[in-house]
Amino acid sequence: MTDPHYSLFYVFHFYLFGVIALASALAFVTRTSPVPAALWLVNTMFSLAALFVMLDAQFIGVMQVLVYAGAIMVVFLFVVMLLNLGHPSELAHPRGKWWKLAAGLVGLGLLSEIMVIARAKLPQQLIVPRDFNEQQLQKLNAVGTIAEPLFRDYPLAFELTSVLLLVAIAGAVVLARGRAAGAR
Amino acid sequence: MLAESLALTAALFIIGVMGVLIHRNAIIIFMCVELMLTAVNLTFVAFSRFYGTAGQVFVVFVMTVSAAEAAVGLAIIISIFRHRQTVNLKDINLLRG
């Protein structure tokens, strides 16, 4: 792989945010109450946003903070408060020993599979020149780097996404409103 | 940094999968699904350094779909809670024969 030489500063912070993301994800998955779990997940999302910025995807980093940490997690916390689920209950005990064992086995299998795939040889003819992304960033700035291929190469997917969002909005309103308001 | 990013992605994705398998709280399971989607986003961004910026476009699509999925899924959870007064997946067994 044609890795350019990274400074020690860069590598240190890359590992730092990676370790923070991993530790927060582990803390998230071991919580049994939804509110601490959501806050640990927000921490994971923030460190992943930092990693996105370090990987030359500044706009994606901003979107990560706005959409995931800002919007989606707020919706989760809102539902937890709306349904009054914050206090521990019989849900505090996750599944039993055999489920945990099976989950660990599935996790190990998937992990080994992904590691094998990650070692596969990547097609060389698809690789762009090393400073391609930097040039794009210089030429089109952070938003244009994404907007140009989005509107030039994937207009159909973009339009279908708008239809998906419309259907999702309508479906969420209909589902959450319930029968009482419609029967009147 | 590609290998490190891919290893981190794999670890985060596996943590999400195990969370889905272990937990019983429907809301936490939804959060685990969000974690898996974000891990995939990191893969796209890491590969976009070597294969051009098209990968970042797909991240935008993944984010849109996950936002829509969260809205609809939480609406379903609210609807189920209104009928059953629970979000425990053990008690939501309407389709069990």
XYZ file of C-alpha atoms in Angstrom:
281
model
C 0.000 0.000 0.000
C 1.345 3.399 -0.947
C 1.312 5.005 2.468
C 2.713 8.499 2.556
C 4.884 9.226 5.555
C 2.785 10.354 8.468
C 4.137 12.530 11.226
C 4.316 11.187 14.740
C 1.724 13.787 15.771
C -0.750 12.404 13.236
C -0.150 8.764 14.101
C -0.419 9.424 17.841
C -3.761 11.181 17.487
C -5.049 8.566 15.078
C -4.371 5.829 17.606
C -5.665 8.002 20.447
C -9.052 8.557 18.824
C -9.191 4.948 17.689
C -8.632 3.688 21.219
C -11.211 6.154 22.572
C -13.756 4.962 19.992
C -13.106 1.315 20.805
C -13.228 1.801 24.582
C -16.419 3.855 24.337
C -18.014 1.196 22.136
C -17.129 -1.491 24.677
C -18.501 0.640 27.512
C -21.626 1.244 25.416
C -22.336 -2.395 24.730
C -21.872 -3.445 28.352
C -24.352 -0.882 29.763
C -27.780 -2.212 30.630
C -29.566 1.109 31.046
C -30.353 3.037 27.849
C -29.239 6.517 28.908
C -25.582 5.725 29.790
C -25.450 3.519 26.696
C -26.605 6.418 24.516
C -24.048 8.778 26.052
C -21.190 6.309 25.472
C -22.381 5.883 21.903
C -22.264 9.673 21.446
C -18.650 9.536 22.638
C -17.896 6.872 20.031
C -19.514 8.978 17.318
C -17.443 12.027 18.279
C -14.139 10.145 18.121
C -15.158 8.629 14.791
C -15.873 12.163 13.538
C -12.321 13.103 14.542
C -11.019 10.091 12.607
C -13.053 11.138 9.551
C -11.463 14.580 9.643
C -8.002 13.020 9.951
C -8.755 10.844 6.906
C -9.351 13.945 4.726
C -13.153 13.686 4.884
C -13.922 16.963 6.641
C -17.485 17.268 5.419
C -18.252 13.705 6.514
C -16.879 14.544 9.943
C -19.199 17.527 10.227
C -22.130 15.408 9.051
C -21.221 12.747 11.610
C -21.418 15.260 14.461
C -24.605 16.892 13.159
C -26.561 13.815 12.085
C -25.431 11.017 14.404
C -24.328 12.753 17.587
C -26.768 15.631 17.096
C -29.963 14.288 15.595
C -30.172 10.506 15.881
C -28.940 10.198 19.448
C -31.222 13.038 20.550
C -34.146 11.126 19.058
C -33.063 8.029 20.983
C -32.817 9.928 24.265
C -36.154 11.589 23.542
C -37.845 8.215 23.134
C -36.198 6.916 26.321
C -37.601 9.907 28.212
C -40.992 9.740 26.511
C -41.483 6.099 27.456
C -39.883 6.616 30.888
C -37.385 3.788 30.428
C -34.420 5.383 32.139
C -34.721 3.500 35.422
C -33.346 -0.051 35.709
C -35.887 -2.849 35.548
C -36.045 -6.507 34.598
C -34.393 -5.418 31.353
C -31.191 -4.855 33.317
C -30.269 -8.515 32.935
C -29.363 -9.284 29.348
C -29.667 -12.728 27.888
C -28.265 -15.813 29.592
C -24.912 -17.560 29.468
C -25.564 -19.570 26.322
C -26.660 -16.506 24.384
C -23.492 -14.697 25.422
C -21.389 -17.687 24.389
C -23.146 -17.874 21.030
C -22.704 -14.126 20.549
C -18.998 -14.438 21.279
C -18.638 -17.271 18.772
C -20.517 -15.341 16.087
C -18.358 -12.300 16.826
C -15.120 -14.289 16.572
C -16.230 -15.891 13.306
C -17.197 -12.559 11.740
C -13.995 -10.928 12.987
C -11.766 -13.601 11.450
C -13.758 -13.389 8.216
C -13.336 -9.612 8.021
C -9.636 -9.882 8.806
C -9.191 -12.376 5.966
C -11.037 -10.050 3.586
C -8.923 -7.101 4.736
C -5.745 -8.976 3.748
C -7.015 -9.539 0.210
C -5.151 -7.953 -2.684
C -6.786 -4.725 -3.770
C -7.182 -4.040 -7.506
C -4.317 -1.763 -8.488
C -5.969 -0.154 -11.491
C -8.635 1.461 -9.294
C -6.149 3.246 -7.066
C -6.027 6.993 -7.658
C -2.787 9.004 -7.402
C -1.594 9.576 -3.879
C -2.471 13.276 -3.645
C -5.739 12.971 -5.586
C -7.936 13.749 -2.597
C -5.772 16.682 -1.551
C -6.017 18.083 -5.079
C -9.783 17.651 -5.063
C -9.920 19.428 -1.709
C -7.789 22.272 -3.059
C -9.852 22.585 -6.227
C -13.401 22.055 -4.985
C -13.143 22.604 -1.194
C -14.628 20.216 1.370
C -18.285 20.377 0.275
C -17.613 20.349 -3.461
C -15.482 17.218 -3.109
C -18.643 15.334 -2.209
C -21.211 17.402 -4.067
C -19.569 17.045 -7.470
C -19.635 13.237 -7.712
C -22.976 13.174 -5.861
C -24.818 15.311 -8.394
C -22.850 14.256 -11.473
C -22.573 10.477 -11.046
C -25.408 9.503 -8.688
C -28.414 11.755 -9.402
C -30.874 8.840 -9.449
C -29.734 7.599 -6.032
C -29.986 11.153 -4.727
C -33.587 11.526 -5.905
C -34.539 8.097 -4.572
C -33.081 9.128 -1.211
C -35.500 12.048 -1.092
C -38.411 9.666 -1.739
C -37.113 7.384 1.028
C -36.979 10.278 3.480
C -40.503 11.370 2.582
C -41.855 7.853 3.108
C -39.941 7.556 6.386
C -41.385 10.836 7.684
C -44.931 9.831 6.770
C -44.475 6.343 8.216
C -43.009 7.614 11.480
C -45.864 10.085 11.955
C -48.539 7.487 11.205
C -46.958 4.856 13.462
C -46.259 7.130 16.403
C -49.593 8.955 16.320
C -51.578 5.818 17.051
C -55.211 5.011 16.599
C -56.748 7.506 19.026
C -56.079 10.604 16.945
C -57.319 9.032 13.728
C -60.548 7.626 15.160
C -61.858 10.984 16.191
C -3.468 4.166 8.105
C -5.698 1.949 5.949
C -4.961 -1.254 7.854
C -5.554 0.416 11.224
C -8.836 1.901 10.025
C -10.040 -1.456 8.725
C -9.131 -3.208 11.979
C -10.979 -0.547 13.988
C -13.954 -0.891 11.648
C -14.044 -4.662 12.098
C -13.836 -4.351 15.880
C -16.624 -1.752 16.051
C -18.849 -3.789 13.736
C -18.348 -6.941 15.792
C -19.138 -5.023 18.985
C -22.389 -3.916 17.341
C -23.263 -7.468 16.276
C -22.618 -8.844 19.752
C -24.689 -6.071 21.281
C -27.620 -7.015 19.045
C -27.266 -10.651 20.108
C -26.812 -10.047 23.834
C -29.266 -7.292 24.695
C -33.002 -7.544 25.227
C -33.833 -3.865 25.290
C -35.156 -2.879 21.863
C -33.766 0.661 22.114
C -30.223 -0.539 22.910
C -30.447 -2.981 20.009
C -31.304 -0.074 17.724
C -28.275 1.813 18.999
C -26.107 -1.224 18.214
C -27.403 -1.154 14.638
C -26.405 2.514 14.415
C -22.933 1.586 15.644
C -22.632 -1.038 12.897
C -23.672 1.498 10.245
C -21.103 3.990 11.502
C -18.379 1.337 11.412
C -19.196 0.729 7.751
C -18.949 4.487 7.153
C -15.404 4.395 8.486
C -14.569 1.700 5.934
C -15.891 3.859 3.112
C -13.905 6.880 4.263
C -10.703 4.881 4.743
C -10.947 3.397 1.247
C -11.842 6.772 -0.264
C -8.269 7.907 0.417
C -7.031 5.373 -2.116
C -9.951 4.970 -4.511
C -11.160 8.552 -4.917
C -13.906 10.569 -3.281
C -16.843 8.442 -4.481
C -16.699 6.506 -1.207
C -17.618 9.634 0.724
C -20.767 9.998 -1.389
C -21.886 6.574 -0.229
C -21.324 7.649 3.359
C -23.879 10.402 2.794
C -26.375 7.824 1.528
C -25.703 5.505 4.483
C -26.267 8.387 6.906
C -29.577 9.260 5.238
C -30.791 5.691 5.365
C -29.766 5.285 8.997
C -31.569 8.485 9.954
C -34.737 7.259 8.224
C -34.341 3.846 9.847
C -33.963 5.392 13.301
C -37.100 7.523 12.852
C -39.282 4.639 11.665
C -37.831 2.134 14.122
C -38.368 4.370 17.121
C -41.913 5.086 15.956
C -42.500 1.315 15.863
C -41.062 1.001 19.379
C -43.392 3.754 20.622
C -46.324 2.008 18.969
C -45.420 -1.357 20.546
C -44.924 0.255 23.946
C -48.386 1.770 23.743
C -49.928 -1.682 23.307
C -47.667 -3.851 25.485
C -46.143 -1.395 28.022
C -42.713 -2.943 27.413
C -39.704 -2.771 25.138
C -38.372 -6.156 26.235
C -37.990 -8.313 23.147
C -38.867 -11.399 25.200
C -42.415 -10.110 25.637
C -42.889 -9.062 22.035
C -43.752 -12.468 20.592
C -46.912 -11.798 18.616
C -45.671 -13.774 15.603
C -44.540 -16.800 17.623
C -46.589 -19.866 16.746
